[in-house]
Structure formats: C-alpha cells, structure tokens
PDB file of C-alpha atoms in Angstrom:
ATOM      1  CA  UNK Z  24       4.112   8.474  -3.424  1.00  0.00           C
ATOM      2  CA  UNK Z  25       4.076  12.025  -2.464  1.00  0.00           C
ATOM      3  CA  UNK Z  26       5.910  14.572  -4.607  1.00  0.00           C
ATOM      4  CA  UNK Z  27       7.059  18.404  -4.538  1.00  0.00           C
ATOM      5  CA  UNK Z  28       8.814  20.499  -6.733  1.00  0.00           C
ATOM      6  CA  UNK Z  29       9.471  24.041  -5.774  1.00  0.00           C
ATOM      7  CA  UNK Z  30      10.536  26.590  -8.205  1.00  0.00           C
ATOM      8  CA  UNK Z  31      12.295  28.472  -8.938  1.00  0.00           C
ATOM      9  CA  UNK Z  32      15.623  26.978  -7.458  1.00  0.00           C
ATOM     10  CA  UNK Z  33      17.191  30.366  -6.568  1.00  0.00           C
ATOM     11  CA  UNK Z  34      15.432  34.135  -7.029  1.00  0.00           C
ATOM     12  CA  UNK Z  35      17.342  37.148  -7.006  1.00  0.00           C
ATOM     13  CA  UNK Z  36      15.126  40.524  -5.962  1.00  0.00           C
ATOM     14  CA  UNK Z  37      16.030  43.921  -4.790  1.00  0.00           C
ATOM     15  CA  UNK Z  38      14.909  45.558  -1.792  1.00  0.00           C
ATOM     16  CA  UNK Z  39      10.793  46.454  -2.354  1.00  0.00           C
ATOM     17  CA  UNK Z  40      10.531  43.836  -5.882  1.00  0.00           C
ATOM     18  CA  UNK Z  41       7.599  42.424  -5.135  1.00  0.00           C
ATOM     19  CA  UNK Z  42       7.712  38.555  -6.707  1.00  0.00           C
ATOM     20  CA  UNK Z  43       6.257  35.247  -6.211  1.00  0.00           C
ATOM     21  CA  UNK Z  44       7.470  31.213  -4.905  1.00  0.00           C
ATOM     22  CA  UNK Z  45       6.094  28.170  -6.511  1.00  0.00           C
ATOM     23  CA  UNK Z  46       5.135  24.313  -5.052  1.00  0.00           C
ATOM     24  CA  UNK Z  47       3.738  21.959  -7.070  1.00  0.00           C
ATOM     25  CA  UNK Z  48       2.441  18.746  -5.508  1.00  0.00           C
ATOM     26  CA  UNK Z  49       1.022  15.391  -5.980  1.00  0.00           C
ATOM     27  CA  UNK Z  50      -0.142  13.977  -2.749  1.00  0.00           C
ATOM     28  CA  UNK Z  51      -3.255  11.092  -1.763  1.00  0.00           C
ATOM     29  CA  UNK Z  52      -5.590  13.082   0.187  1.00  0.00           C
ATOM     30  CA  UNK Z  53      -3.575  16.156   1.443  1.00  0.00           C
ATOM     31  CA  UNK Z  54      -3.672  16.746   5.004  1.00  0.00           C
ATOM     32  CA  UNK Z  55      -1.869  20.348   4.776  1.00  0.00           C
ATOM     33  CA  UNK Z  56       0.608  21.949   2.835  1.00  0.00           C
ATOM     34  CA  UNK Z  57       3.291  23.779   5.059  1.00  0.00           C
ATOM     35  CA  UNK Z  58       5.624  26.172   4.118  1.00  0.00           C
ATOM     36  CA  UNK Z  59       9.203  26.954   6.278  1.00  0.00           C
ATOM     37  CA  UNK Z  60      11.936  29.647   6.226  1.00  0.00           C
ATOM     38  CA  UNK Z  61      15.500  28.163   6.689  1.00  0.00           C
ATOM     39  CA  UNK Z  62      18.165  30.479   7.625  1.00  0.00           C
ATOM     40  CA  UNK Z  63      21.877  28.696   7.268  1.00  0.00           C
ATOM     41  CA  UNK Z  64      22.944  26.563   9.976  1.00  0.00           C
ATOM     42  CA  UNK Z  65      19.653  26.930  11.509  1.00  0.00           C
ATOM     43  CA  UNK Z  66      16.079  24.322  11.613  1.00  0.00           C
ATOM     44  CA  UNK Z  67      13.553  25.119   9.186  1.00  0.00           C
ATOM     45  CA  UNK Z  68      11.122  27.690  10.741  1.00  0.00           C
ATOM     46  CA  UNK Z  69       7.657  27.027  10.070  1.00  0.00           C
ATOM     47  CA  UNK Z  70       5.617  29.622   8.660  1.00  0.00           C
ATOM     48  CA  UNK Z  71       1.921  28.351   7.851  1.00  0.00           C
ATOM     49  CA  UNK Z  72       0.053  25.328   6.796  1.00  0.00           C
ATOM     50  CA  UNK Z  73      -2.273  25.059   4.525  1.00  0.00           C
ATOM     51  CA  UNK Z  74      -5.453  22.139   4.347  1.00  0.00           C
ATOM     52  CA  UNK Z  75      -7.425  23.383   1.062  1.00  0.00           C
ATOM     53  CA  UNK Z  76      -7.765  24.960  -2.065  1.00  0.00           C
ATOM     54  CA  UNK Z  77      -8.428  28.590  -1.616  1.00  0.00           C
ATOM     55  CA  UNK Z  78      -7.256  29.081   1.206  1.00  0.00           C
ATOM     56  CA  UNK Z  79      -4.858  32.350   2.574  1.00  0.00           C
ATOM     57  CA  UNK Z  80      -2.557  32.733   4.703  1.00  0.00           C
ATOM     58  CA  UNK Z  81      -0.740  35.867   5.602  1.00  0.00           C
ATOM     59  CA  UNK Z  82       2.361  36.999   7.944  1.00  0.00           C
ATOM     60  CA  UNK Z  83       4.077  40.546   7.224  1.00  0.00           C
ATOM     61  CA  UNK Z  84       4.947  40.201   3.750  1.00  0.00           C
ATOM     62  CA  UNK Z  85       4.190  36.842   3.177  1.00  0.00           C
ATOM     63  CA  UNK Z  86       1.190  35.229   1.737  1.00  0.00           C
ATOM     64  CA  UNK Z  87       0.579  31.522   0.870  1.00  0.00           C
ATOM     65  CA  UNK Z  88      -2.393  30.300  -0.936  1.00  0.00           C
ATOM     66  CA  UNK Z  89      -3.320  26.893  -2.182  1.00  0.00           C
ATOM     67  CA  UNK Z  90      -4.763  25.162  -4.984  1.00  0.00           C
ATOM     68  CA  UNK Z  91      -5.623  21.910  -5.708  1.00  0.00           C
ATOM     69  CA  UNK Z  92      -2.176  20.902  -7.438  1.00  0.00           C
ATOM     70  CA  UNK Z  93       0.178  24.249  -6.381  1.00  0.00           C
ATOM     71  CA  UNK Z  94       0.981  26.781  -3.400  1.00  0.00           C
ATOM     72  CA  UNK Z  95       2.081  30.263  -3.886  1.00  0.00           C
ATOM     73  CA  UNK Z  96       4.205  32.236  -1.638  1.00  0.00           C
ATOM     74  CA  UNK Z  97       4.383  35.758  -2.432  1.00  0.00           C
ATOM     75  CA  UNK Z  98       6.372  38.386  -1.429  1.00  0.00           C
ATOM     76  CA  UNK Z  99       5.295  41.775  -1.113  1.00  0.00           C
ATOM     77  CA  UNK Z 100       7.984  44.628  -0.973  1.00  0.00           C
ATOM     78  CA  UNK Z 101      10.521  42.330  -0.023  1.00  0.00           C
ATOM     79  CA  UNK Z 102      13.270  43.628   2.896  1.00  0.00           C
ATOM     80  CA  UNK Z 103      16.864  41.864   3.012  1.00  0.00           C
ATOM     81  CA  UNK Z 104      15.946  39.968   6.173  1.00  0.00           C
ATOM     82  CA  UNK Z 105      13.518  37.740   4.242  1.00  0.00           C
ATOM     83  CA  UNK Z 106      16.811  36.230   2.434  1.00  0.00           C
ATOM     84  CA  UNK Z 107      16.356  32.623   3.321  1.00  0.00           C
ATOM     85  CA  UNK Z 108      15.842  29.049   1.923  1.00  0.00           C
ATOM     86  CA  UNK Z 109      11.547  28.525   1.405  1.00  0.00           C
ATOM     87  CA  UNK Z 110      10.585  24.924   2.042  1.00  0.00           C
ATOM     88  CA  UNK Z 111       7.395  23.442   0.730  1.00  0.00           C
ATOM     89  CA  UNK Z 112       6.399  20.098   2.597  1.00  0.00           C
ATOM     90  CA  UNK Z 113       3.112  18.378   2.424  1.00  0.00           C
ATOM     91  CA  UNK Z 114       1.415  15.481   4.556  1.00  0.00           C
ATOM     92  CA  UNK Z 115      -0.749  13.066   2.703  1.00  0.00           C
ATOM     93  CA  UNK Z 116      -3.470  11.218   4.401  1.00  0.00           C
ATOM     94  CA  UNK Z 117      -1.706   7.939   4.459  1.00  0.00           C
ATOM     95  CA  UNK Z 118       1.776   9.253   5.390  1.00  0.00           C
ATOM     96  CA  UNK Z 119       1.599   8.915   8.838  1.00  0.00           C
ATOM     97  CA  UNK Z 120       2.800  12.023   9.920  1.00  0.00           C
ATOM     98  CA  UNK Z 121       5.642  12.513   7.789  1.00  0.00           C
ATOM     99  CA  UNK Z 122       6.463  15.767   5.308  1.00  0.00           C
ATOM    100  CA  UNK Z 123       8.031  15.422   2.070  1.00  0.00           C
ATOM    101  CA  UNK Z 124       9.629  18.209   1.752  1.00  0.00           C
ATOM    102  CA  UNK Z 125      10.464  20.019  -1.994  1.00  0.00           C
ATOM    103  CA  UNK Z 126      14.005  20.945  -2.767  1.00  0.00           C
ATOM    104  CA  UNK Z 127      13.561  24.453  -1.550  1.00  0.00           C
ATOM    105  CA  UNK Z 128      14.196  27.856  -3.073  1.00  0.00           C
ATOM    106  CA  UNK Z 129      16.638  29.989  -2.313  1.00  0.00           C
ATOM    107  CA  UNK Z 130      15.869  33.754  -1.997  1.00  0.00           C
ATOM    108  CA  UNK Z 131      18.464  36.334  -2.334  1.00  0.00           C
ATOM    109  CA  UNK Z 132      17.204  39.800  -1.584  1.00  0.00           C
ATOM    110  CA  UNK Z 133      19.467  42.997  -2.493  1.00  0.00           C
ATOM    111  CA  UNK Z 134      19.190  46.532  -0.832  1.00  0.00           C
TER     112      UNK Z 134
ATOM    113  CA  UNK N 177      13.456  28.260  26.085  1.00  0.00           C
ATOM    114  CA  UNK N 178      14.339  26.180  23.338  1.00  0.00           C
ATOM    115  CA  UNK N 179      11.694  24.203  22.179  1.00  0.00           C
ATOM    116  CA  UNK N 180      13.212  21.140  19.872  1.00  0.00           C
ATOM    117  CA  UNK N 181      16.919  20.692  21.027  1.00  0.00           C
ATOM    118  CA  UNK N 182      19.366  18.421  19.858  1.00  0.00           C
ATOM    119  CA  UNK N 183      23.476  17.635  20.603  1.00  0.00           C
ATOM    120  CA  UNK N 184      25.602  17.776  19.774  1.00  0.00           C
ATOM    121  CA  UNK N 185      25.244  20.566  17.345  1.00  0.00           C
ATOM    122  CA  UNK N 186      28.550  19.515  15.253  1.00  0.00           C
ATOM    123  CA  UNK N 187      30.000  16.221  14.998  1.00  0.00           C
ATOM    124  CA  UNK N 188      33.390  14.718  13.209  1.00  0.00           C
ATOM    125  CA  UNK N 189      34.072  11.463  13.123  1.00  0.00           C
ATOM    126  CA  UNK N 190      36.010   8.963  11.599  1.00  0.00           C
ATOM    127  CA  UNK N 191      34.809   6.103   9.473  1.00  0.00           C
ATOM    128  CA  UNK N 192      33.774   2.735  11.266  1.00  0.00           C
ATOM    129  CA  UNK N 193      32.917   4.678  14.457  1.00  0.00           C
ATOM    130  CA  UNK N 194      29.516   4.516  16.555  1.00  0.00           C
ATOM    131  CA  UNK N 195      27.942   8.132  17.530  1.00  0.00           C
ATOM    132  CA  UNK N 196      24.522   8.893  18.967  1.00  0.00           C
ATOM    133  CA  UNK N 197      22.308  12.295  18.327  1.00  0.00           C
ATOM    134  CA  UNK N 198      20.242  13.363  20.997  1.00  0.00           C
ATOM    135  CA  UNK N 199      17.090  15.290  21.055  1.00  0.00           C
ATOM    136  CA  UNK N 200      14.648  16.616  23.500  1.00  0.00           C
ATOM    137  CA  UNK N 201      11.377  17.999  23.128  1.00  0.00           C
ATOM    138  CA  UNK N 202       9.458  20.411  25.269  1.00  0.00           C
ATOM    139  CA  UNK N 203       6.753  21.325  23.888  1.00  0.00           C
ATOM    140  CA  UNK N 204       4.505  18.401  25.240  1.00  0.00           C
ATOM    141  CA  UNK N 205       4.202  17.004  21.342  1.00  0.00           C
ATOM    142  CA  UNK N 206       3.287  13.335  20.986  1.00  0.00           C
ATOM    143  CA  UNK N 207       4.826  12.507  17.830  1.00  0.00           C
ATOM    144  CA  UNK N 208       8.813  13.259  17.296  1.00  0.00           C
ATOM    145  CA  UNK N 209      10.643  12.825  13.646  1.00  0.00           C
ATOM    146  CA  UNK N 210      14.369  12.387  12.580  1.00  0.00           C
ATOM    147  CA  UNK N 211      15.336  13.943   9.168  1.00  0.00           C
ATOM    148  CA  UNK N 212      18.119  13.856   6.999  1.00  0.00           C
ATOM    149  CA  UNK N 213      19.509  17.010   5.008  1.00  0.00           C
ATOM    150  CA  UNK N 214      21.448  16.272   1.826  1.00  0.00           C
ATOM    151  CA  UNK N 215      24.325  18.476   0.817  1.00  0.00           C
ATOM    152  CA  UNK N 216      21.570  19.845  -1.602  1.00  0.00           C
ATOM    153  CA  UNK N 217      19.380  20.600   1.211  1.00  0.00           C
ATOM    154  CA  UNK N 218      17.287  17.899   0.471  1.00  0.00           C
ATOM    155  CA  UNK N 219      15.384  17.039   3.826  1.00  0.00           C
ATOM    156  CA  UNK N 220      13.654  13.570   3.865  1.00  0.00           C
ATOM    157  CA  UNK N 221      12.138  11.672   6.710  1.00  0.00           C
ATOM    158  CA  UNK N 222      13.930   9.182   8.110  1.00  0.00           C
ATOM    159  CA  UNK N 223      12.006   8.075  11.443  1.00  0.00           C
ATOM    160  CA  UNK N 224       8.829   9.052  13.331  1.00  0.00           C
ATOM    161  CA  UNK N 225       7.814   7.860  16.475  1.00  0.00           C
ATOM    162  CA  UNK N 226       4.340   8.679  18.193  1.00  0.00           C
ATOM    163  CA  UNK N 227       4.348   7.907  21.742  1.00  0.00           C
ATOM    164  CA  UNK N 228       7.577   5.772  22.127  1.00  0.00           C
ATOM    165  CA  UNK N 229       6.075   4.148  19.457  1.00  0.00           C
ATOM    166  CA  UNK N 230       7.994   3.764  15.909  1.00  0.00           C
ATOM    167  CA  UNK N 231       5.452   4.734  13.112  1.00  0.00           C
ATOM    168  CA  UNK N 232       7.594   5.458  10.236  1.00  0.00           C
ATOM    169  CA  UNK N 233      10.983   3.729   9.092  1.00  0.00           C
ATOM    170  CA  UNK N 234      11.959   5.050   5.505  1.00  0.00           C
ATOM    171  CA  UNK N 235      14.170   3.189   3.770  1.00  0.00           C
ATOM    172  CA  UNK N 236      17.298   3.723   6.232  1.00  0.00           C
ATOM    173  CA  UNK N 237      20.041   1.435   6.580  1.00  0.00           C
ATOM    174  CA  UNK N 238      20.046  -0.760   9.596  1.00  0.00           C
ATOM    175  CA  UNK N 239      23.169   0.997  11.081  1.00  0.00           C
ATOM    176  CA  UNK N 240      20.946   3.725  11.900  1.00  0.00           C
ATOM    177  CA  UNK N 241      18.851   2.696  15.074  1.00  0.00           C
ATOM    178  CA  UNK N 242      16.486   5.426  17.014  1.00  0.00           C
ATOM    179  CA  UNK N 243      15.530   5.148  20.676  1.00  0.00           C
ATOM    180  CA  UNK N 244      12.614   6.613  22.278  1.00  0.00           C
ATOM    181  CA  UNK N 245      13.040   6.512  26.043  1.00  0.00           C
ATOM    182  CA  UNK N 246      10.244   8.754  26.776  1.00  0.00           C
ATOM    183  CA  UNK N 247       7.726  10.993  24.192  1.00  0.00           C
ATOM    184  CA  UNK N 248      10.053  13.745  25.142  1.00  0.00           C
ATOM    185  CA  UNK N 249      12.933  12.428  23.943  1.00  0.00           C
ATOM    186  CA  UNK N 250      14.300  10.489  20.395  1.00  0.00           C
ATOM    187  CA  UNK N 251      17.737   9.723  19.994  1.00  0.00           C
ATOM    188  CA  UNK N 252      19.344   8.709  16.794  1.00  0.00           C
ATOM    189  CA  UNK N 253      22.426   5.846  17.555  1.00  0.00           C
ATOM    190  CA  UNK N 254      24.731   5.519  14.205  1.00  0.00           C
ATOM    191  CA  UNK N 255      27.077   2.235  13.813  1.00  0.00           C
ATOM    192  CA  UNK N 256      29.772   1.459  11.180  1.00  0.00           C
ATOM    193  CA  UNK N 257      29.823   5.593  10.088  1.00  0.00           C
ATOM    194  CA  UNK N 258      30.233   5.765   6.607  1.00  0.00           C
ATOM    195  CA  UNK N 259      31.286   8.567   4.300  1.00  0.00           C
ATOM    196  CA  UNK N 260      28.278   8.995   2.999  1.00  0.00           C
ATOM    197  CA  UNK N 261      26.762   9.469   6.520  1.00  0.00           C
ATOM    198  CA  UNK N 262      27.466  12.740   6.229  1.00  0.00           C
ATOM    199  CA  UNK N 263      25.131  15.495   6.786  1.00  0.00           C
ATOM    200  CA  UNK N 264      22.904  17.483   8.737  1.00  0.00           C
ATOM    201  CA  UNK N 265      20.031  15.675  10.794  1.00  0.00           C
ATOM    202  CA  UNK N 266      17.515  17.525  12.156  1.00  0.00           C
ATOM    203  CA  UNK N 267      14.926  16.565  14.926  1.00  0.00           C
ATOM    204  CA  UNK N 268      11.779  17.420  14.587  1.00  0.00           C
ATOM    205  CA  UNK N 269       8.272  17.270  16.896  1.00  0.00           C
ATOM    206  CA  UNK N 270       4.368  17.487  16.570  1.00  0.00           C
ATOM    207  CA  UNK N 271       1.273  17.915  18.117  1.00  0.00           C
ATOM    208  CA  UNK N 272      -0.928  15.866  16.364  1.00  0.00           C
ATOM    209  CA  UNK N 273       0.767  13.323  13.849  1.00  0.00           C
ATOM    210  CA  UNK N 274      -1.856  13.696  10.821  1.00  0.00           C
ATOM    211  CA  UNK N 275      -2.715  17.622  11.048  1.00  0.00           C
ATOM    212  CA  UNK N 276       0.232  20.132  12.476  1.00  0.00           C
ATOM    213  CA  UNK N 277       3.277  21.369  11.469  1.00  0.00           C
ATOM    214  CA  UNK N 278       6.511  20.414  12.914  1.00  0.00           C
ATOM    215  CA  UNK N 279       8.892  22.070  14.706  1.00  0.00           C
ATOM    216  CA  UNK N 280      12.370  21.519  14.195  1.00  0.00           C
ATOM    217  CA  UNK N 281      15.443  21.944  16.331  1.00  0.00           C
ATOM    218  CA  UNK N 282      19.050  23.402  15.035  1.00  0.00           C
ATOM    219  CA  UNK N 283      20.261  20.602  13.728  1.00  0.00           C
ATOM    220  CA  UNK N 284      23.424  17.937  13.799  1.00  0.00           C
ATOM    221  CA  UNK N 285      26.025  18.688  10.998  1.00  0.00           C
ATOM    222  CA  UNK N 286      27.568  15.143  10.918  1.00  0.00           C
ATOM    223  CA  UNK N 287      31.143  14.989   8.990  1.00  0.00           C
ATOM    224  CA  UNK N 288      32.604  11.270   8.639  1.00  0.00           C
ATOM    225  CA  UNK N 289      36.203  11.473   7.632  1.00  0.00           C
TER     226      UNK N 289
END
C-alpha cells in the first residue's frame, strides 16, 4: 500500500527565513510525486509533479526535488502569501489513478 | 471559467437524510475522482471513474453511490447521512489517469446534525 508522511506538521517562519518541507514515501513503482498548496476553504492547488529521482522543479520561491524515498519543498525568502497547507500525494503504478495524499503541513509565515 | 466545479458548496443536514454532490468538469479530462477530507485534513480517495467507467471504489460504505452521466460530470448521491458523514468532499479531474496531476474543485463542506 502506498504511504506518505509529510513533516513537519506545522512550520512557523518570518518574512525572508528561508526553510525547507519534507515527504517521505513508500510507493510500487511511482508514477509522480505531486505537491499542492491549500488555502482554507479552498481545493488543493497543484503546484508540480514529480516522476524521478533528481529531478527539479521550480515556481517563484518554490522548489521541489525528488529522491528515491523523499521530496523536498523549499522555500526561498518566504513572503506571507505563501501561508498555506503543502500537500504531498503520490501515484503508484498499480493505483489506478488515485493519490494518496500525506497529512499535509501547515505553513505559517510572519512579516 | 472555473475549471472543476461542484454544489453545493455548503451543505447541513440532518441525520437519516439522502443528499447528492454535484460536479462538473471542463477541462475535457477523462478520468474524474471523489475525495474525502477529514477534520484533520486528511484527503483520501474515495471514487474514480475514467470514462463513465468506475475504476476505483475504496473502502466506502454502500450508502455512498457515485453517478457518472457523462465524462464531464460525477455526482456523489449519500443515503442514511450519518454523523460521521461529515466533512469536506472534494471533486477532482485528470487528463491521463496514470501520469497527471489532478485538479480539484472548491469543495462540499458536508455537516450532518
């Protein structure tokens, strides 16, 4: 079965602390690893996917990057608007479609 | 235009009592999902269908019964509402079933009193 823990569960930064998101997986044959923004009372928004290790992704001060067990989303300089829940989800290769999602982590940026 | 939309957006209800979720897609995607958010914000698959057809039925109770009229559309039809119904649901839709992203709409908050 598909697993993935994010951590931490909640991170606390000020305005410009430049800091890092964790996902840990176990998945049969991963067939991407997505990462979405979730804004209260709103869908998750997806950001990027992910299909192997060593691969980047970047979007204004986000970066993901992948390994063979773990994705890292880092934030560079981080502005109040990127305050949001960050959902990891990844598709295995006999999932059918679906994402199991991680629990999320909920980022709390200060000015 | 809104690309994944469902209604009703909130819904309260009283225990014992039927309700339906609907959703529309259109973005053209073949393969449309229901989800289930926890009050932990937990979000787990509940249903996917891929062309009207159903490809994935997690371990859901039987009072929960989609319908797929059309690959545009995927409605979610709730009997017997239970306390524990309660939640947010999200529809969800994608290109290609085994390789894309999804793309979710704004979600159902569902409160059974």
């Amino acid at each position: 079965e598909d697993q993935v823990t994010q951590s931490p569960e909640a991170l606390r930064l000020q305005e410009g602390e430049s800091s890092s998101l964790n996902c840990s997986y176990t998945v049969s044959g991963l067939r991407g690893l997505f990462w979405y923004r979730q804004d209260p009372g709103k869908g998750p928004e997806f950001l990027f996917t992910l299909y192997s290790a060593g691969e980047e992704k970047e979007k204004e001060r986000l970066k993901a990057t992948l390994t063979k067990k773990e994705s890292f989303l880092h934030i560079t300089a981080p502005k109040p608007e990127d305050s949001a829940t960050y959902l990891c989800a990844v598709r295995g290769g006999t999932s059918y479609g679906k994402l199991t999602f991680g629990q999320g982590t909920i980022l709390t940026v200060h000015p | 235009d809104t690309a994944v939309s469902q209604t009703p957006k909130y819904l309260v209800t009283q225990m014992g009592n039927d309700k339906s979720i609907k959703c529309e897609q259109n973005l053209g995607h073949d393969t449309m999902y229901w989800y289930k958010q926890d009050s932990k914000k937990f979000l787990k698959i509940m249903f996917s269908y891929n062309n009207k057809e159903l490809i994935i039925n997690e371990t859901v109770p039987n009072r929960f019964s989609p319908k797929s009229p059309d690959k545009a559309h995927l409605n979610l039809h709730i009997n017997s509402l239970e306390l524990g119904d309660s939640a947010v649901y999200f529809c969800a839709s994608s290109q290609d079933s085994m390789t894309m992203g999804a793309f979710f709409g704004q979600g159902t908050r569902l409160t059974v009193v």
